[in-house]
mmCIF file of C-alpha atoms in Angstrom:
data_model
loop_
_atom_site.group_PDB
_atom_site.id
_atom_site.type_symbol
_atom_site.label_atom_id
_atom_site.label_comp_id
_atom_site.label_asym_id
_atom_site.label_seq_id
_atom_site.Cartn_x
_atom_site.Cartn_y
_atom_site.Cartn_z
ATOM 1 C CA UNK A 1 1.556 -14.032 0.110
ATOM 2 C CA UNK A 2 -0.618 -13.004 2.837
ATOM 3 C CA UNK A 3 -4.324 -14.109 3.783
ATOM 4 C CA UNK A 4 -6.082 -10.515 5.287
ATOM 5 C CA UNK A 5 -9.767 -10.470 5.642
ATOM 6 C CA UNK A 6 -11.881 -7.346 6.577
ATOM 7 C CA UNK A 7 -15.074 -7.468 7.660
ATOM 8 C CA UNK A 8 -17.258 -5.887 6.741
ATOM 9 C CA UNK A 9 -16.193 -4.772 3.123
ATOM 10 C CA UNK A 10 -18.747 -2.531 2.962
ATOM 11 C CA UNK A 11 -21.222 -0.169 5.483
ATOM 12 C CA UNK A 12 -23.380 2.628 5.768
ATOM 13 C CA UNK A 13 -23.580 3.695 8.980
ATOM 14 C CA UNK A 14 -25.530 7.607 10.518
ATOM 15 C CA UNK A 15 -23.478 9.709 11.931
ATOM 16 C CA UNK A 16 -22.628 9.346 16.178
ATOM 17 C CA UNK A 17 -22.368 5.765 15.882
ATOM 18 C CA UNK A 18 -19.831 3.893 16.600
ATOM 19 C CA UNK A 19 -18.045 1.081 14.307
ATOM 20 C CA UNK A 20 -15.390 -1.027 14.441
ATOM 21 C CA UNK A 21 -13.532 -2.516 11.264
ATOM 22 C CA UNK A 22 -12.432 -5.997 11.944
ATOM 23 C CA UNK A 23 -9.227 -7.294 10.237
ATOM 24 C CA UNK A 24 -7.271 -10.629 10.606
ATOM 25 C CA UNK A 25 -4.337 -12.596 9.212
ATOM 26 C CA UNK A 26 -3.670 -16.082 9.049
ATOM 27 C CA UNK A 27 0.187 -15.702 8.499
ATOM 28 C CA UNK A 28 1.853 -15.008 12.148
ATOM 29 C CA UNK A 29 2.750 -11.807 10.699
ATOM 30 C CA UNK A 30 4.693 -9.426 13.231
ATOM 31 C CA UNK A 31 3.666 -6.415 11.795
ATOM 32 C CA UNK A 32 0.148 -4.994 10.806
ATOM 33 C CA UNK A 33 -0.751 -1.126 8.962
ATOM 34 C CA UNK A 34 -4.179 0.490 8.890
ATOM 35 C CA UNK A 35 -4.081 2.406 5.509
ATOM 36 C CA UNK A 36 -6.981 5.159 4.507
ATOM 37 C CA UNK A 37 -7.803 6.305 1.159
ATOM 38 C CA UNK A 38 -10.338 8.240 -0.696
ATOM 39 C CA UNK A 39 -10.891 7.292 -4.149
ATOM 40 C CA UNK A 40 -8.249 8.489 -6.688
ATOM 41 C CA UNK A 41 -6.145 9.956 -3.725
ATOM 42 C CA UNK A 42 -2.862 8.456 -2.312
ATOM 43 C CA UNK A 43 -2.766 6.311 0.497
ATOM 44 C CA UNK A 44 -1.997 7.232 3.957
ATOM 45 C CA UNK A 45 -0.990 5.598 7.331
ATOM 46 C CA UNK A 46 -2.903 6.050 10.047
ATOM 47 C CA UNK A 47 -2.052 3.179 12.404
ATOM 48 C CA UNK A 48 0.463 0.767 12.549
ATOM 49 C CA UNK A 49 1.729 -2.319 14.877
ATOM 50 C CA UNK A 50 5.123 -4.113 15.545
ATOM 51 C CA UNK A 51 3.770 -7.091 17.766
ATOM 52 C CA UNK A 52 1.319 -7.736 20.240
ATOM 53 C CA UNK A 53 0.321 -4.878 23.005
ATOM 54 C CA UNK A 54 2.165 -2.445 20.346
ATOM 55 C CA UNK A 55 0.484 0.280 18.251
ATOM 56 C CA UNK A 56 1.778 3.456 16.821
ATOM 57 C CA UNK A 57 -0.328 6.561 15.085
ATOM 58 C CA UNK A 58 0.600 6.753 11.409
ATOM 59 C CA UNK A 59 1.362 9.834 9.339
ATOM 60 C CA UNK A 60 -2.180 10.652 8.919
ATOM 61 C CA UNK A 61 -3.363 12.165 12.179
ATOM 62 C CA UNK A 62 -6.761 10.017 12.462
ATOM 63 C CA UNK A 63 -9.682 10.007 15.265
ATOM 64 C CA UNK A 64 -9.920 6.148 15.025
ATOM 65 C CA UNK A 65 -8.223 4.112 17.386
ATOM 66 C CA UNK A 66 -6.734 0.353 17.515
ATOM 67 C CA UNK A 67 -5.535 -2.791 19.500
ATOM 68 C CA UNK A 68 -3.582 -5.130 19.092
ATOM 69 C CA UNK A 69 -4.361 -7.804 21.899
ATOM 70 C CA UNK A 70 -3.120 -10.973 19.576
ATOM 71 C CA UNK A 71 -0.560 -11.404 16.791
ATOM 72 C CA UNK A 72 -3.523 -12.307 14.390
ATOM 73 C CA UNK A 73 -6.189 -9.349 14.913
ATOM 74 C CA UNK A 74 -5.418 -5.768 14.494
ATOM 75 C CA UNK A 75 -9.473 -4.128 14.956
ATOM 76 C CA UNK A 76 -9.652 -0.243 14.146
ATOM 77 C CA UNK A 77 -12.387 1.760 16.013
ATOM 78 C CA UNK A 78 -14.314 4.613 15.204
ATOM 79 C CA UNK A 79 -16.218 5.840 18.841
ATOM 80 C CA UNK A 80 -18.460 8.431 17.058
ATOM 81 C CA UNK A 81 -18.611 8.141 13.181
ATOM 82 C CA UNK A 82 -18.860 11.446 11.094
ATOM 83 C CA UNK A 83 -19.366 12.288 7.548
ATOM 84 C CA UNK A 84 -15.692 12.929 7.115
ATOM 85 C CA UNK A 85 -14.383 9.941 8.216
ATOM 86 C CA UNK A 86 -16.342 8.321 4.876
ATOM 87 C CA UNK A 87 -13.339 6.456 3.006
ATOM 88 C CA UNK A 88 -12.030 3.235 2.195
ATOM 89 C CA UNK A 89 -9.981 1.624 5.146
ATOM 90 C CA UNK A 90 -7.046 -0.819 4.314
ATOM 91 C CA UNK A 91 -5.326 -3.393 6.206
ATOM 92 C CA UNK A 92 -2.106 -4.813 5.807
ATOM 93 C CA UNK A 93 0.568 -7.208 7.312
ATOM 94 C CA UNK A 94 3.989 -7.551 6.493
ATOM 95 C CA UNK A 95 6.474 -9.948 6.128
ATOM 96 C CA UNK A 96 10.534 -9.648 6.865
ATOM 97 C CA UNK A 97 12.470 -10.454 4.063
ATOM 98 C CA UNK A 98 15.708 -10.631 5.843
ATOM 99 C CA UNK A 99 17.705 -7.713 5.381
ATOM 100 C CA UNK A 100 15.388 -5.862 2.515
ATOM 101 C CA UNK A 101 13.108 -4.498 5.057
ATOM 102 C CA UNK A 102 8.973 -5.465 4.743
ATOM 103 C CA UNK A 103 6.966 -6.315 2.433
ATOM 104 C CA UNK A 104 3.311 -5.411 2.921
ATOM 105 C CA UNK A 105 0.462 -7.017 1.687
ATOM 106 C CA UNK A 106 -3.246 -5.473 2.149
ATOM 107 C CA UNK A 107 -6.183 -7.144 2.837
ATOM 108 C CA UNK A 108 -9.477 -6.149 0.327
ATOM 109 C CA UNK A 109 -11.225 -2.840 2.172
ATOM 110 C CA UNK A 110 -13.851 -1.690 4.215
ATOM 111 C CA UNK A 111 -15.612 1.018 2.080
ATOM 112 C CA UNK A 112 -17.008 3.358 5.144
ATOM 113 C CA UNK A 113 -19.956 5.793 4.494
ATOM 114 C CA UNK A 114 -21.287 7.710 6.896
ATOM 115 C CA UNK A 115 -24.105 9.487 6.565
ATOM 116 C CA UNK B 1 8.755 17.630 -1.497
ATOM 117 C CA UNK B 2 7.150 14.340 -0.591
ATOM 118 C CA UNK B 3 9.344 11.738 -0.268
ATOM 119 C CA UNK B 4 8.210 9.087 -2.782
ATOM 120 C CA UNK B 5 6.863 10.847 -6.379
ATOM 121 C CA UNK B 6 5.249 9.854 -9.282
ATOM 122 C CA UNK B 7 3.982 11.636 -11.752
ATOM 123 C CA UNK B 8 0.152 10.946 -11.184
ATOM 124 C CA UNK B 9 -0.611 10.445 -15.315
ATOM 125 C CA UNK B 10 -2.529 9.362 -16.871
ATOM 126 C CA UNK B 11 -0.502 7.713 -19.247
ATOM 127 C CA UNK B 12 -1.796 6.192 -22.165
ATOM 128 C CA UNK B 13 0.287 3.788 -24.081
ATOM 129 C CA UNK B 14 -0.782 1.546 -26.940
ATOM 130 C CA UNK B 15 -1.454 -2.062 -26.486
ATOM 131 C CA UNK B 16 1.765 -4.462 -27.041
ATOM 132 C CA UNK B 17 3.717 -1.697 -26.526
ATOM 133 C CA UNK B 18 6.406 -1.083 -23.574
ATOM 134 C CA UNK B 19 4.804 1.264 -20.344
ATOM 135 C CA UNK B 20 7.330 2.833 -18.840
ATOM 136 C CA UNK B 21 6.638 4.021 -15.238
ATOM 137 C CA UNK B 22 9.261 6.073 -13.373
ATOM 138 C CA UNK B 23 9.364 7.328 -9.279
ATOM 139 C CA UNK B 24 12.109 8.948 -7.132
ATOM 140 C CA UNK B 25 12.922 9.219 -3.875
ATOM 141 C CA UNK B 26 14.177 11.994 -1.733
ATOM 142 C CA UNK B 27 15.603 9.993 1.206
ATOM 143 C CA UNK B 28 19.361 8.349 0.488
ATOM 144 C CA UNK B 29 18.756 5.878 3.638
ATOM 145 C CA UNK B 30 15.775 4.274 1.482
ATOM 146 C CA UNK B 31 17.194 0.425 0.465
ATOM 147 C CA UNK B 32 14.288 -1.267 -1.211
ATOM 148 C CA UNK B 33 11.906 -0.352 -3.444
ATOM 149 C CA UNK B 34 8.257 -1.908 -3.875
ATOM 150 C CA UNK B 35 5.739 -1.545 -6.772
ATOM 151 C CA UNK B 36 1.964 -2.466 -6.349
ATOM 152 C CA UNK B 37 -1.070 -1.909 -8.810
ATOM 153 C CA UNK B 38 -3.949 -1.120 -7.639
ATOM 154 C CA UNK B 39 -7.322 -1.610 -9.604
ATOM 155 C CA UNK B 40 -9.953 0.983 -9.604
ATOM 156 C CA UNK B 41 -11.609 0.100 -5.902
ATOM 157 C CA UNK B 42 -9.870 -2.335 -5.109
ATOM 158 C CA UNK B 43 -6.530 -2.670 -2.789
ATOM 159 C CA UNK B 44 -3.310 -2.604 -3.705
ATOM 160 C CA UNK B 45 -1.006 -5.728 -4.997
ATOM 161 C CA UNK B 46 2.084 -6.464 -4.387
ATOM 162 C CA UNK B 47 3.868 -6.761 -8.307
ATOM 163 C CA UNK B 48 7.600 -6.833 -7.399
ATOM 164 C CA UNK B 49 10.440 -5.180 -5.169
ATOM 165 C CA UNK B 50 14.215 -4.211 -5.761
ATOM 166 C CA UNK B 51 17.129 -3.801 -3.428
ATOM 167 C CA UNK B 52 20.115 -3.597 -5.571
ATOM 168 C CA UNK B 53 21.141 -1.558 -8.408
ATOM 169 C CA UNK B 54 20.273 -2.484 -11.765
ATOM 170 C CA UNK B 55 17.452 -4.385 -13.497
ATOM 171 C CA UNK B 56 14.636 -7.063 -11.652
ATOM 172 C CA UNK B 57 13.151 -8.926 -14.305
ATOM 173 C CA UNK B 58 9.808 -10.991 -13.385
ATOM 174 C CA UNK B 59 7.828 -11.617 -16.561
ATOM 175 C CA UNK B 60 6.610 -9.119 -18.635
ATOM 176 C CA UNK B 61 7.969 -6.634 -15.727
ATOM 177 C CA UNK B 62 11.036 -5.308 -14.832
ATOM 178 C CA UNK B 63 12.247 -2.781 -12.034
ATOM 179 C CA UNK B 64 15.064 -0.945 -12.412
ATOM 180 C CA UNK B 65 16.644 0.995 -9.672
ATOM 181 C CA UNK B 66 19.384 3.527 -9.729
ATOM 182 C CA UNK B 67 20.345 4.688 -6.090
ATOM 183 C CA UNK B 68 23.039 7.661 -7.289
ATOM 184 C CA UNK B 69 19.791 9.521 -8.837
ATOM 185 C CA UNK B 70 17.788 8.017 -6.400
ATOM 186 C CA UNK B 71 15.240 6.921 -9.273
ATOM 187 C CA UNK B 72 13.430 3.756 -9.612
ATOM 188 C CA UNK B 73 11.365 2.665 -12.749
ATOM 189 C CA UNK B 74 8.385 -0.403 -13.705
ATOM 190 C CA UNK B 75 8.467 -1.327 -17.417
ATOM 191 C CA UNK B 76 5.855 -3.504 -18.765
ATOM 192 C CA UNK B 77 6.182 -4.919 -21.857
ATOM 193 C CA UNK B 78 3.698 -6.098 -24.182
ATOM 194 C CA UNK B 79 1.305 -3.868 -22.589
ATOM 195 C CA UNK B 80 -2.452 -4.926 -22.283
ATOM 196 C CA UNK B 81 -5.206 -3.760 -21.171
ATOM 197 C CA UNK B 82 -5.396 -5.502 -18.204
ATOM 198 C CA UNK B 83 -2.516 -3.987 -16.901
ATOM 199 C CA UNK B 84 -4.432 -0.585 -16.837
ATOM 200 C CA UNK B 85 -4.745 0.341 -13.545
ATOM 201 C CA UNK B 86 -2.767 3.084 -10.558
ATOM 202 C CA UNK B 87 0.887 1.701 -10.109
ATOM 203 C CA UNK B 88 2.154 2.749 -6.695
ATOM 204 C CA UNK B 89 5.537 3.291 -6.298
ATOM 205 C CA UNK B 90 6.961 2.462 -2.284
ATOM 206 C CA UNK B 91 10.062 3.124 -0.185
ATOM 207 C CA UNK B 92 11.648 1.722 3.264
ATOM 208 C CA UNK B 93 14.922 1.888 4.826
ATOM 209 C CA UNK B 94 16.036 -1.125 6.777
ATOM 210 C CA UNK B 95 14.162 -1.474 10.074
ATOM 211 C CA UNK B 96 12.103 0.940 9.265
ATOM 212 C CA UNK B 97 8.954 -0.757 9.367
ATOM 213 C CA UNK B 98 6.468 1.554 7.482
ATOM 214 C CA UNK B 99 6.520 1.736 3.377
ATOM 215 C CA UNK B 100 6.228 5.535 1.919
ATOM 216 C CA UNK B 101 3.878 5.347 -0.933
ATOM 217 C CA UNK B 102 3.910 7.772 -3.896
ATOM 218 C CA UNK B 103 0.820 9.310 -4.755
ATOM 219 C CA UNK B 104 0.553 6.320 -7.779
ATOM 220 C CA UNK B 105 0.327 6.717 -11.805
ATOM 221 C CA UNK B 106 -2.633 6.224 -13.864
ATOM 222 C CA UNK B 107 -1.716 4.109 -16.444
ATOM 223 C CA UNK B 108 -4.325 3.441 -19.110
ATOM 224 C CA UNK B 109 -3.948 0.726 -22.236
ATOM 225 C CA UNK B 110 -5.133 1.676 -25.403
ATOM 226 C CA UNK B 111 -6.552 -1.393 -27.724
#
């Protein structure tokens, strides 16, 4: 199991501003996600990270951006929040299980509103 | 074609009795298998994954995977009502280091 916070869980923020969705894990994990979904809809990826100084863009193109400065901390940033970025934002770590690939665990959620 | 589906449901099934939860996959490199239930607003869980053919039994769950159809299955038996929630159905090859979710299947328990 893996310990992922996000802070904070919930925010309503106007539109222009800018936010930035904290997320951390306590297990030395190599590997962190950034996962958005509306409610009822599937999950995409929209950022991911093999290490430190290492980020990718997911399969979801998204306007947010990340960093990955230690193993612990993966933050997502939003420079100028807009309505449609409103959705629930999930981080995850993962852990190698040998030869059977990753398993990912996600943190709680930051519900995003932007209004 | 997406590479992980599920039928999205809902599918109602009556309490104590067996849910049975199916998911294929459209990419023969994919090696293990991952289900996770995920609660109306909340994130997803981690239930149980599968790697080799045949039946994963954990509990009242078990996994089944069959790579030649390229079909993998939850069943939960004695169904209750807490176990109504989306099911998520996930794929990864080896080394590939993102998970492919399926679009997830309401399941609902009936009392």
């Amino acid at each position: 199991e893996a310990d992922i916070y996000q802070t904070p869980r919930y925010l309503v923020i106007g539109t222009g501003k800018k936010i930035t969705l904290e997320c951390s894990q306590t297990m030395g994990h190599d590997k962190m996600y950034w996962y958005q979904q509306d409610p009822g809809m599937e999950l995409h990826l929209i950022h991911y990270s093999y290490g430190v100084n290492s980020t990718e863009k997911g399969d979801l193109s998204s306007e947010s951006t990340v960093s990955r400065i230690r193993t612990e901390h993966f933050p997502l940033t939003l420079e100028s929040a807009r309505p449609s970025h409103t959705s629930q934002y999930l981080c995850a770590s993962s852990e190698f299980r040998g030869g059977f690939g990753n398993t990912i665990y996600f943190g709680e959620g930051s519900w995003l509103t932007v209004v | 074609q997406k590479e992980v589906e599920q039928n999205s449901g809902p599918l109602s099934v009556p309490e104590g009795a067996i849910a049975s939860l199916n998911c294929t996959y459209s990419d023969r490199g994919s090696q293990s298998f991952f289900w996770y239930r995920q609660y109306s607003g909340k994130s997803p869980e981690l239930i149980m994954f599968i790697y080799s053919n045949g039946d994963k039994e954990d509990g009242r769950f078990t996994a089944q995977l069959n790579k030649a159809s390229q079909y993998v299955s939850l069943l939960i038996r004695d169904s209750q009502p807490s176990d109504s929630a989306t099911y998520l159905c996930a794929a990864t090859n080896f080394g590939n280091e993102k998970l492919t979710f399926g679009t997830g299947t309401r399941l609902t328990i009936i009392p």
